[in-house]
Amino acid sequence: MIRNFTADYICPINTEPLKNGVVSVNEHGEIVGVFQRGSSELEGKSVEKLTGIIVPGFVNSHCHLELSFLHGQIPRNQGLVNFVKHVIQTRKDKPAEASDITAAMEKADREMRENGIVAVGDISNTDVSAELKRTSSIFYHTYIELLGFSPDVAADVFQKGLDLMARFRQLPASLVPHAPYSVSKELFRLIRKQCQKTQNLLSMHNQETEDENKFFRYKRGGFVDLYQSMNQNIDFFKPQARNSIQTVVPLLDLDTPVLMVHNTYTSLKDIYFARRFGRKITWCFCPNANLYIEGRLPKIDMFLFGPFDITLGTDSLGSNDKLCILSEMKVIQEYYPKIPFTDVLKWATLNGARFLGIDSNFGSIEIGKRPGLNLISNTQGLKLTPESTVMPLL
């Protein structure tokens, strides 16, 4: 059975938006046609007429599904270092039952589907999400996150990461560094060797707080206090006299794609430093989480002056009110109204699919693909409004 949908606009992503276009989908969700309304190929066929913009399913490039149980428990606007302290303390004072963690993840997975998300790049520190990912209709790529700032623990942390990745068998997964301030050069080198041996997509939290740059430039600021509070000796670490990203980019494998996430305090100098080193960097923004934690957004317009790939993520429910890519798009339009809706939409769909290597099926409305279809309602032409909502059509 073929269903034909029309709306004010169809946004295929790979081509210009079609005003009053029609998209045809078979019973398997496969795109079988994209037409102008009135096309002879639609004669005698019923067309479901909708109001709004039809877009492909969204790709959430950065999420922490296993932290869904923290929803509403972490205070806002405390800064990243205090956020991390609150997460550690909450887990210590109120350890969650396994059943509660599972229930929270199942609810989050369901809500992401209801919000039109069809694929997710998800950070994991345990195997608690593995079974859900095997049965979910959402495509998940799991980033097995490695943390170990002391050089002495690098080999042990890496081996535990390999063991954990094995528990995600038959699921797309890769070993990734958590952040510059939590991964030693020795551990970075082990990850690089892994990338050279096998396909291993990378994702890393980057410059989410100014304290990260202070730590790398001067060995001052909140991370010194954080490590002291954790009784971790960091005498081995020497100030680098440059920002964190400039320190770690040379440690990354030349041929491995890497997703730099957050970039709240990334400078133009940082961007061009990374570009000069020739790494395959995609920049991921999670606006609502940045506002939740730091009360600040990245300078997104600064990334528009070069051929830079950009994607969108939600971060976790510990740092966001909901896992909704449309909500992230609305924030960008509010704070950066000059960025075209079609550009932001590409970040939310095709760019994320390309990074995950699933763009042969997701990310754009093209014949032969099964990207999912979303209807964005309450729009003004090709613009979002505060009242805009999303509903999956398939």
mmCIF file of C-alpha atoms in Angstrom:
data_model
loop_
_atom_site.group_PDB
_atom_site.id
_atom_site.type_symbol
_atom_site.label_atom_id
_atom_site.label_comp_id
_atom_site.label_asym_id
_atom_site.label_seq_id
_atom_site.Cartn_x
_atom_site.Cartn_y
_atom_site.Cartn_z
ATOM 1 C CA MET A 1 0.000 0.000 0.000
ATOM 2 C CA ILE A 2 1.332 3.408 -1.004
ATOM 3 C CA ARG A 3 0.595 6.481 1.101
ATOM 4 C CA ASN A 4 0.949 9.942 -0.416
ATOM 5 C CA PHE A 5 1.565 12.940 1.833
ATOM 6 C CA THR A 6 1.513 16.612 0.955
ATOM 7 C CA ALA A 7 2.126 19.679 3.098
ATOM 8 C CA ASP A 8 2.997 23.348 2.746
ATOM 9 C CA TYR A 9 6.579 22.249 2.171
ATOM 10 C CA ILE A 10 8.464 19.005 1.697
ATOM 11 C CA CYS A 11 12.128 19.329 2.732
ATOM 12 C CA PRO A 12 14.032 16.440 1.108
ATOM 13 C CA ILE A 13 17.382 17.874 2.400
ATOM 14 C CA ASN A 14 19.323 16.684 -0.662
ATOM 15 C CA THR A 15 17.380 19.157 -2.851
ATOM 16 C CA GLU A 16 15.634 22.477 -2.340
ATOM 17 C CA PRO A 17 12.313 22.501 -0.418
ATOM 18 C CA LEU A 18 9.250 21.700 -2.488
ATOM 19 C CA LYS A 19 6.292 24.002 -1.918
ATOM 20 C CA ASN A 20 3.108 21.917 -1.892
ATOM 21 C CA GLY A 21 5.166 18.859 -2.795
ATOM 22 C CA VAL A 22 4.116 15.231 -2.383
ATOM 23 C CA VAL A 23 6.102 12.335 -0.955
ATOM 24 C CA SER A 24 5.031 8.731 -1.538
ATOM 25 C CA VAL A 25 5.899 5.942 0.903
ATOM 26 C CA ASN A 26 5.261 2.181 0.741
ATOM 27 C CA GLU A 27 4.177 -0.086 3.591
ATOM 28 C CA HIS A 28 7.808 -0.625 4.621
ATOM 29 C CA GLY A 29 8.432 3.098 5.058
ATOM 30 C CA GLU A 30 10.503 3.272 1.890
ATOM 31 C CA ILE A 31 10.350 6.461 -0.178
ATOM 32 C CA VAL A 32 9.015 5.562 -3.625
ATOM 33 C CA GLY A 33 8.416 9.033 -5.042
ATOM 34 C CA VAL A 34 8.853 12.772 -4.476
ATOM 35 C CA PHE A 35 6.654 14.963 -6.693
ATOM 36 C CA GLN A 36 5.244 18.383 -7.266
ATOM 37 C CA ARG A 37 1.541 18.499 -6.450
ATOM 38 C CA GLY A 38 -0.449 18.014 -9.645
ATOM 39 C CA SER A 39 2.052 15.574 -11.129
ATOM 40 C CA SER A 40 0.492 13.208 -13.672
ATOM 41 C CA GLU A 41 1.875 10.280 -11.669
ATOM 42 C CA LEU A 42 -0.567 11.137 -8.869
ATOM 43 C CA GLU A 43 -3.714 11.148 -11.040
ATOM 44 C CA GLY A 44 -6.496 9.152 -9.411
ATOM 45 C CA LYS A 45 -4.499 8.565 -6.239
ATOM 46 C CA SER A 46 -5.500 9.771 -2.798
ATOM 47 C CA VAL A 47 -3.213 12.308 -1.145
ATOM 48 C CA GLU A 48 -3.197 13.039 2.578
ATOM 49 C CA LYS A 49 -3.148 16.843 2.895
ATOM 50 C CA LEU A 50 -1.315 18.209 5.920
ATOM 51 C CA THR A 51 -0.390 21.648 7.195
ATOM 52 C CA GLY A 52 3.245 22.385 7.988
ATOM 53 C CA ILE A 53 6.602 21.025 6.829
ATOM 54 C CA ILE A 54 7.393 17.374 6.100
ATOM 55 C CA VAL A 55 11.014 16.512 6.963
ATOM 56 C CA PRO A 56 13.063 13.324 7.389
ATOM 57 C CA GLY A 57 13.378 11.644 10.774
ATOM 58 C CA PHE A 58 15.775 13.412 13.135
ATOM 59 C CA VAL A 59 19.232 12.159 14.116
ATOM 60 C CA ASN A 60 20.239 12.807 17.740
ATOM 61 C CA SER A 61 24.031 12.883 17.482
ATOM 62 C CA HIS A 62 24.750 13.020 21.217
ATOM 63 C CA CYS A 63 22.762 11.458 24.042
ATOM 64 C CA HIS A 64 23.320 9.694 27.383
ATOM 65 C CA LEU A 65 20.402 7.271 27.527
ATOM 66 C CA GLU A 66 21.630 5.555 30.693
ATOM 67 C CA LEU A 67 21.466 8.867 32.607
ATOM 68 C CA SER A 68 17.732 9.266 31.963
ATOM 69 C CA PHE A 69 16.986 8.421 35.608
ATOM 70 C CA LEU A 70 18.621 11.739 36.606
ATOM 71 C CA HIS A 71 15.797 13.762 35.040
ATOM 72 C CA GLY A 72 15.038 16.769 37.237
ATOM 73 C CA GLN A 73 17.601 15.840 39.907
ATOM 74 C CA ILE A 74 20.538 18.080 38.939
ATOM 75 C CA PRO A 75 20.273 21.852 39.581
ATOM 76 C CA ARG A 76 20.488 24.273 36.648
ATOM 77 C CA ASN A 77 23.107 26.942 35.975
ATOM 78 C CA GLN A 78 25.743 25.501 38.299
ATOM 79 C CA GLY A 79 28.521 25.240 35.706
ATOM 80 C CA LEU A 80 29.973 22.010 34.376
ATOM 81 C CA VAL A 81 32.325 21.244 37.280
ATOM 82 C CA ASN A 82 29.511 21.578 39.821
ATOM 83 C CA PHE A 83 27.237 19.610 37.488
ATOM 84 C CA VAL A 84 29.737 16.736 37.511
ATOM 85 C CA LYS A 85 30.000 16.948 41.313
ATOM 86 C CA HIS A 86 26.198 16.839 41.629
ATOM 87 C CA VAL A 87 25.999 13.767 39.368
ATOM 88 C CA ILE A 88 28.654 11.968 41.433
ATOM 89 C CA GLN A 89 27.012 12.943 44.719
ATOM 90 C CA THR A 90 23.507 12.037 43.543
ATOM 91 C CA ARG A 91 24.656 8.597 42.445
ATOM 92 C CA LYS A 92 26.353 8.147 45.829
ATOM 93 C CA ASP A 93 23.517 9.436 48.015
ATOM 94 C CA LYS A 94 20.601 8.027 45.999
ATOM 95 C CA PRO A 95 21.832 4.977 44.083
ATOM 96 C CA ALA A 96 19.193 4.086 41.522
ATOM 97 C CA GLU A 97 17.705 0.621 41.346
ATOM 98 C CA ALA A 98 18.398 -1.269 38.115
ATOM 99 C CA SER A 99 14.674 -1.430 37.433
ATOM 100 C CA ASP A 100 14.368 2.363 37.784
ATOM 101 C CA ILE A 101 17.259 2.935 35.389
ATOM 102 C CA THR A 102 15.707 0.566 32.847
ATOM 103 C CA ALA A 103 12.258 2.141 33.173
ATOM 104 C CA ALA A 104 13.723 5.626 32.698
ATOM 105 C CA MET A 105 15.617 4.515 29.588
ATOM 106 C CA GLU A 106 12.529 2.851 28.108
ATOM 107 C CA LYS A 107 10.526 6.018 28.680
ATOM 108 C CA ALA A 108 13.266 8.154 27.101
ATOM 109 C CA ASP A 109 13.506 5.838 24.088
ATOM 110 C CA ARG A 110 9.734 6.008 23.634
ATOM 111 C CA GLU A 111 9.690 9.806 23.925
ATOM 112 C CA MET A 112 12.508 10.155 21.399
ATOM 113 C CA ARG A 113 10.459 8.122 18.920
ATOM 114 C CA GLU A 114 7.422 10.294 19.632
ATOM 115 C CA ASN A 115 9.632 13.352 18.996
ATOM 116 C CA GLY A 116 10.570 12.057 15.553
ATOM 117 C CA ILE A 117 14.071 10.789 16.349
ATOM 118 C CA VAL A 118 15.071 7.770 14.268
ATOM 119 C CA ALA A 119 18.797 7.442 15.030
ATOM 120 C CA VAL A 120 20.979 8.219 18.060
ATOM 121 C CA GLY A 121 24.669 8.415 18.883
ATOM 122 C CA ASP A 122 24.595 7.335 22.528
ATOM 123 C CA ILE A 123 27.263 7.514 25.225
ATOM 124 C CA SER A 124 27.484 4.476 27.506
ATOM 125 C CA ASN A 125 29.614 3.685 30.549
ATOM 126 C CA THR A 126 27.880 0.373 31.306
ATOM 127 C CA ASP A 127 25.961 -2.290 29.380
ATOM 128 C CA VAL A 128 22.629 -1.376 30.989
ATOM 129 C CA SER A 129 21.222 -0.047 27.680
ATOM 130 C CA ALA A 130 22.308 -2.948 25.464
ATOM 131 C CA GLU A 131 19.104 -4.989 25.578
ATOM 132 C CA LEU A 132 16.885 -1.968 24.933
ATOM 133 C CA LYS A 133 19.006 -1.043 21.915
ATOM 134 C CA ARG A 134 18.601 -4.530 20.481
ATOM 135 C CA THR A 135 14.820 -4.229 20.461
ATOM 136 C CA SER A 136 14.234 -0.497 19.834
ATOM 137 C CA SER A 137 13.018 0.749 16.453
ATOM 138 C CA ILE A 138 15.583 3.557 16.816
ATOM 139 C CA PHE A 139 19.020 2.986 15.295
ATOM 140 C CA TYR A 140 21.687 3.341 18.008
ATOM 141 C CA HIS A 141 25.436 3.692 17.661
ATOM 142 C CA THR A 142 26.928 3.242 21.135
ATOM 143 C CA TYR A 143 30.012 5.172 22.150
ATOM 144 C CA ILE A 144 31.798 3.196 24.883
ATOM 145 C CA GLU A 145 33.206 6.082 26.906
ATOM 146 C CA LEU A 146 36.668 5.779 28.442
ATOM 147 C CA LEU A 147 37.734 7.880 31.445
ATOM 148 C CA GLY A 148 41.181 7.734 32.970
ATOM 149 C CA PHE A 149 43.267 10.842 33.521
ATOM 150 C CA SER A 150 46.100 9.088 35.344
ATOM 151 C CA PRO A 151 48.639 7.549 32.934
ATOM 152 C CA ASP A 152 48.993 4.558 35.247
ATOM 153 C CA VAL A 153 45.441 3.336 34.609
ATOM 154 C CA ALA A 154 45.395 3.718 30.822
ATOM 155 C CA ALA A 155 45.932 0.054 29.926
ATOM 156 C CA ASP A 156 43.380 -1.165 32.488
ATOM 157 C CA VAL A 157 40.739 1.394 31.431
ATOM 158 C CA PHE A 158 41.240 0.507 27.781
ATOM 159 C CA GLN A 159 40.880 -3.231 28.406
ATOM 160 C CA LYS A 160 37.713 -2.684 30.432
ATOM 161 C CA GLY A 161 36.396 -0.645 27.506
ATOM 162 C CA LEU A 162 37.080 -3.523 25.116
ATOM 163 C CA ASP A 163 35.312 -5.917 27.491
ATOM 164 C CA LEU A 164 32.312 -3.591 27.720
ATOM 165 C CA MET A 165 32.125 -3.157 23.950
ATOM 166 C CA ALA A 166 31.985 -6.942 23.594
ATOM 167 C CA ARG A 167 28.757 -6.902 25.614
ATOM 168 C CA PHE A 168 27.211 -4.734 22.876
ATOM 169 C CA ARG A 169 27.767 -7.569 20.395
ATOM 170 C CA GLN A 170 25.985 -7.258 17.043
ATOM 171 C CA LEU A 171 25.292 -3.582 17.796
ATOM 172 C CA PRO A 172 27.236 -0.682 16.260
ATOM 173 C CA ALA A 173 29.715 0.493 18.900
ATOM 174 C CA SER A 174 33.114 2.130 19.270
ATOM 175 C CA LEU A 175 35.597 3.144 21.973
ATOM 176 C CA VAL A 176 35.779 6.902 22.589
ATOM 177 C CA PRO A 177 37.499 9.365 24.948
ATOM 178 C CA HIS A 178 35.257 11.182 27.416
ATOM 179 C CA ALA A 179 36.944 14.599 27.340
ATOM 180 C CA PRO A 180 40.427 16.157 27.205
ATOM 181 C CA TYR A 181 40.450 16.727 30.984
ATOM 182 C CA SER A 182 39.590 13.109 31.812
ATOM 183 C CA VAL A 183 41.738 11.108 29.376
ATOM 184 C CA SER A 184 45.520 10.789 29.582
ATOM 185 C CA LYS A 185 47.806 10.994 26.579
ATOM 186 C CA GLU A 186 48.568 7.315 27.135
ATOM 187 C CA LEU A 187 44.883 6.432 26.886
ATOM 188 C CA PHE A 188 44.470 8.634 23.812
ATOM 189 C CA ARG A 189 47.299 6.695 22.164
ATOM 190 C CA LEU A 190 45.621 3.354 22.893
ATOM 191 C CA ILE A 191 42.379 4.674 21.372
ATOM 192 C CA ARG A 192 44.311 5.862 18.307
ATOM 193 C CA LYS A 193 45.798 2.389 17.843
ATOM 194 C CA GLN A 194 42.291 0.951 18.048
ATOM 195 C CA CYS A 195 41.171 3.359 15.319
ATOM 196 C CA GLN A 196 44.063 2.281 13.116
ATOM 197 C CA LYS A 197 43.143 -1.388 13.512
ATOM 198 C CA THR A 198 39.384 -1.174 12.997
ATOM 199 C CA GLN A 199 36.627 1.245 12.034
ATOM 200 C CA ASN A 200 36.017 3.196 15.239
ATOM 201 C CA LEU A 201 33.949 6.388 15.156
ATOM 202 C CA LEU A 202 35.063 8.863 17.801
ATOM 203 C CA SER A 203 33.032 11.250 19.931
ATOM 204 C CA MET A 204 34.404 13.557 22.624
ATOM 205 C CA HIS A 205 33.034 16.254 24.933
ATOM 206 C CA ASN A 206 34.887 19.441 24.056
ATOM 207 C CA GLN A 207 35.285 22.805 25.792
ATOM 208 C CA GLU A 208 31.942 22.686 27.577
ATOM 209 C CA THR A 209 33.271 25.116 30.187
ATOM 210 C CA GLU A 210 35.955 27.794 30.339
ATOM 211 C CA ASP A 211 37.467 25.874 33.265
ATOM 212 C CA GLU A 212 38.631 23.281 30.740
ATOM 213 C CA ASN A 213 40.757 25.836 28.896
ATOM 214 C CA LYS A 214 42.056 27.285 32.193
ATOM 215 C CA PHE A 215 43.069 23.798 33.292
ATOM 216 C CA PHE A 216 45.066 23.137 30.138
ATOM 217 C CA ARG A 217 46.598 26.609 29.860
ATOM 218 C CA TYR A 218 47.470 27.274 33.492
ATOM 219 C CA LYS A 219 46.476 24.211 35.576
ATOM 220 C CA ARG A 220 43.999 26.381 37.438
ATOM 221 C CA GLY A 221 40.264 26.520 37.954
ATOM 222 C CA GLY A 222 37.466 24.143 38.791
ATOM 223 C CA PHE A 223 39.030 20.919 37.516
ATOM 224 C CA VAL A 224 41.927 21.226 39.959
ATOM 225 C CA ASP A 225 39.323 21.448 42.742
ATOM 226 C CA LEU A 226 37.359 18.548 41.239
ATOM 227 C CA TYR A 227 40.341 16.220 41.219
ATOM 228 C CA GLN A 228 41.244 17.281 44.759
ATOM 229 C CA SER A 229 37.691 16.459 45.885
ATOM 230 C CA MET A 230 38.116 13.024 44.286
ATOM 231 C CA ASN A 231 41.477 12.524 46.028
ATOM 232 C CA GLN A 232 43.148 12.081 42.665
ATOM 233 C CA ASN A 233 46.784 13.112 42.371
ATOM 234 C CA ILE A 234 47.418 15.146 39.209
ATOM 235 C CA ASP A 235 51.020 16.171 39.931
ATOM 236 C CA PHE A 236 52.000 14.502 36.645
ATOM 237 C CA PHE A 237 49.936 17.000 34.617
ATOM 238 C CA LYS A 238 51.789 20.078 33.382
ATOM 239 C CA PRO A 239 50.121 23.215 31.982
ATOM 240 C CA GLN A 240 50.074 23.161 28.202
ATOM 241 C CA ALA A 241 49.926 26.931 27.551
ATOM 242 C CA ARG A 242 47.180 26.324 25.000
ATOM 243 C CA ASN A 243 43.516 25.360 24.971
ATOM 244 C CA SER A 244 42.420 21.772 25.477
ATOM 245 C CA ILE A 245 41.415 21.027 21.888
ATOM 246 C CA GLN A 246 44.779 22.231 20.621
ATOM 247 C CA THR A 247 46.439 19.767 22.983
ATOM 248 C CA VAL A 248 44.440 16.665 22.058
ATOM 249 C CA VAL A 249 43.762 17.044 18.315
ATOM 250 C CA PRO A 250 47.312 15.902 17.417
ATOM 251 C CA LEU A 251 46.659 12.731 19.460
ATOM 252 C CA LEU A 252 43.708 11.702 17.279
ATOM 253 C CA ASP A 253 43.992 9.338 14.332
ATOM 254 C CA LEU A 254 44.252 11.203 11.037
ATOM 255 C CA ASP A 255 41.678 9.094 9.176
ATOM 256 C CA THR A 256 39.058 8.583 11.888
ATOM 257 C CA PRO A 257 35.932 10.804 11.979
ATOM 258 C CA VAL A 258 35.512 12.544 15.337
ATOM 259 C CA LEU A 259 32.492 14.315 16.762
ATOM 260 C CA MET A 260 33.426 17.276 18.963
ATOM 261 C CA VAL A 261 30.450 17.797 21.276
ATOM 262 C CA HIS A 262 29.281 21.050 22.933
ATOM 263 C CA ASN A 263 32.115 23.447 21.911
ATOM 264 C CA THR A 264 30.647 26.093 24.196
ATOM 265 C CA TYR A 265 33.987 27.832 24.722
ATOM 266 C CA THR A 266 35.659 26.971 21.427
ATOM 267 C CA SER A 267 37.340 29.941 19.775
ATOM 268 C CA LEU A 268 37.918 30.749 16.122
ATOM 269 C CA LYS A 269 41.605 30.079 16.728
ATOM 270 C CA ASP A 270 40.719 26.619 18.045
ATOM 271 C CA ILE A 271 38.588 25.886 14.986
ATOM 272 C CA TYR A 272 41.319 26.766 12.545
ATOM 273 C CA PHE A 273 43.959 24.969 14.603
ATOM 274 C CA ALA A 274 41.890 21.780 14.356
ATOM 275 C CA ARG A 275 41.331 22.348 10.656
ATOM 276 C CA ARG A 276 45.041 22.874 10.037
ATOM 277 C CA PHE A 277 45.797 19.451 11.511
ATOM 278 C CA GLY A 278 43.537 17.817 8.941
ATOM 279 C CA ARG A 279 41.399 15.730 11.289
ATOM 280 C CA LYS A 280 37.905 14.700 10.138
ATOM 281 C CA ILE A 281 36.013 16.795 12.677
ATOM 282 C CA THR A 282 32.252 17.246 12.884
ATOM 283 C CA TRP A 283 30.965 19.802 15.405
ATOM 284 C CA CYS A 284 27.939 18.818 17.486
ATOM 285 C CA PHE A 285 25.821 21.349 19.396
ATOM 286 C CA CYS A 286 23.445 20.595 22.282
ATOM 287 C CA PRO A 287 21.962 24.068 22.950
ATOM 288 C CA ASN A 288 19.468 23.223 25.679
ATOM 289 C CA ALA A 289 22.075 21.335 27.711
ATOM 290 C CA ASN A 290 24.526 24.242 27.371
ATOM 291 C CA LEU A 291 21.902 26.628 28.721
ATOM 292 C CA TYR A 292 20.959 24.163 31.473
ATOM 293 C CA ILE A 293 24.545 23.710 32.699
ATOM 294 C CA GLU A 294 26.510 26.845 31.805
ATOM 295 C CA GLY A 295 23.735 29.318 30.929
ATOM 296 C CA ARG A 296 25.560 29.993 27.670
ATOM 297 C CA LEU A 297 25.495 28.877 24.034
ATOM 298 C CA PRO A 298 28.416 28.204 21.706
ATOM 299 C CA LYS A 299 29.171 30.890 19.128
ATOM 300 C CA ILE A 300 27.439 28.839 16.474
ATOM 301 C CA ASP A 301 27.614 31.527 13.809
ATOM 302 C CA MET A 302 31.413 31.367 14.098
ATOM 303 C CA PHE A 303 31.300 27.868 12.582
ATOM 304 C CA LEU A 304 29.531 29.055 9.440
ATOM 305 C CA PHE A 305 32.542 30.649 7.771
ATOM 306 C CA GLY A 306 34.105 27.464 6.520
ATOM 307 C CA PRO A 307 33.164 24.056 5.144
ATOM 308 C CA PHE A 308 32.460 22.663 8.617
ATOM 309 C CA ASP A 309 30.078 19.763 9.244
ATOM 310 C CA ILE A 310 27.607 20.402 12.077
ATOM 311 C CA THR A 311 25.159 18.103 13.862
ATOM 312 C CA LEU A 312 22.738 18.422 16.788
ATOM 313 C CA GLY A 313 22.297 16.460 20.007
ATOM 314 C CA THR A 314 20.242 16.556 23.179
ATOM 315 C CA ASP A 315 22.749 15.443 25.831
ATOM 316 C CA SER A 316 21.082 13.620 28.745
ATOM 317 C CA LEU A 317 17.890 14.092 30.727
ATOM 318 C CA GLY A 318 20.145 15.049 33.599
ATOM 319 C CA SER A 319 20.941 18.248 31.684
ATOM 320 C CA ASN A 320 17.821 18.741 29.567
ATOM 321 C CA ASP A 321 14.073 18.858 30.034
ATOM 322 C CA LYS A 322 13.407 16.535 27.098
ATOM 323 C CA LEU A 323 15.143 14.578 24.358
ATOM 324 C CA CYS A 324 13.789 16.482 21.377
ATOM 325 C CA ILE A 325 15.802 17.664 18.372
ATOM 326 C CA LEU A 326 13.072 20.098 17.343
ATOM 327 C CA SER A 327 13.505 21.802 20.710
ATOM 328 C CA GLU A 328 17.235 22.201 19.985
ATOM 329 C CA MET A 329 16.424 23.686 16.569
ATOM 330 C CA LYS A 330 14.052 26.206 18.154
ATOM 331 C CA VAL A 331 16.757 27.446 20.510
ATOM 332 C CA ILE A 332 19.152 27.965 17.602
ATOM 333 C CA GLN A 333 16.523 29.869 15.638
ATOM 334 C CA GLU A 334 15.749 32.031 18.690
ATOM 335 C CA TYR A 335 19.366 32.981 19.386
ATOM 336 C CA TYR A 336 20.665 32.879 15.810
ATOM 337 C CA PRO A 337 17.694 33.945 13.656
ATOM 338 C CA LYS A 338 19.835 34.626 10.592
ATOM 339 C CA ILE A 339 20.777 30.953 10.200
ATOM 340 C CA PRO A 340 18.342 29.501 7.615
ATOM 341 C CA PHE A 341 15.920 26.841 8.809
ATOM 342 C CA THR A 342 17.060 24.554 5.981
ATOM 343 C CA ASP A 343 20.670 24.690 7.255
ATOM 344 C CA VAL A 344 19.679 23.795 10.809
ATOM 345 C CA LEU A 345 17.423 21.042 9.480
ATOM 346 C CA LYS A 346 20.352 19.523 7.595
ATOM 347 C CA TRP A 347 22.342 19.504 10.852
ATOM 348 C CA ALA A 348 19.436 17.660 12.486
ATOM 349 C CA THR A 349 19.115 15.014 9.782
ATOM 350 C CA LEU A 350 21.544 14.299 6.949
ATOM 351 C CA ASN A 351 24.728 15.498 8.655
ATOM 352 C CA GLY A 352 24.104 13.271 11.658
ATOM 353 C CA ALA A 353 23.298 10.321 9.409
ATOM 354 C CA ARG A 354 26.489 10.883 7.421
ATOM 355 C CA PHE A 355 28.628 10.964 10.535
ATOM 356 C CA LEU A 356 27.123 7.704 11.765
ATOM 357 C CA GLY A 357 27.585 6.153 8.318
ATOM 358 C CA ILE A 358 23.865 5.451 7.877
ATOM 359 C CA ASP A 359 23.016 8.050 5.221
ATOM 360 C CA SER A 360 22.269 5.340 2.660
ATOM 361 C CA ASN A 361 19.006 4.849 4.566
ATOM 362 C CA PHE A 362 18.517 7.882 6.846
ATOM 363 C CA GLY A 363 18.810 11.648 6.730
ATOM 364 C CA SER A 364 17.038 12.701 3.535
ATOM 365 C CA ILE A 365 13.827 12.067 1.620
ATOM 366 C CA GLU A 366 15.168 10.171 -1.387
ATOM 367 C CA ILE A 367 13.774 7.261 -3.358
ATOM 368 C CA GLY A 368 14.927 3.969 -1.873
ATOM 369 C CA LYS A 369 15.598 5.333 1.615
ATOM 370 C CA ARG A 370 13.608 4.663 4.794
ATOM 371 C CA PRO A 371 14.418 7.816 6.751
ATOM 372 C CA GLY A 372 11.160 8.176 8.645
ATOM 373 C CA LEU A 373 8.923 11.181 8.009
ATOM 374 C CA ASN A 374 8.075 13.948 10.470
ATOM 375 C CA LEU A 375 5.470 16.677 10.208
ATOM 376 C CA ILE A 376 6.474 19.967 11.828
ATOM 377 C CA SER A 377 3.285 21.944 12.517
ATOM 378 C CA ASN A 378 2.588 25.532 13.594
ATOM 379 C CA THR A 379 5.230 27.002 11.301
ATOM 380 C CA GLN A 380 5.469 30.265 9.397
ATOM 381 C CA GLY A 381 6.586 29.337 5.928
ATOM 382 C CA LEU A 382 10.035 27.811 6.334
ATOM 383 C CA LYS A 383 10.429 29.095 9.874
ATOM 384 C CA LEU A 384 9.740 27.617 13.276
ATOM 385 C CA THR A 385 7.617 29.356 15.886
ATOM 386 C CA PRO A 386 7.631 28.875 19.678
ATOM 387 C CA GLU A 387 4.493 26.772 19.177
ATOM 388 C CA SER A 388 5.998 24.457 16.538
ATOM 389 C CA THR A 389 5.519 20.755 17.257
ATOM 390 C CA VAL A 390 6.671 17.548 15.617
ATOM 391 C CA MET A 391 4.753 14.348 14.885
ATOM 392 C CA PRO A 392 6.074 11.210 13.160
ATOM 393 C CA LEU A 393 3.980 10.263 10.131
ATOM 394 C CA LEU A 394 5.189 6.663 9.968
#
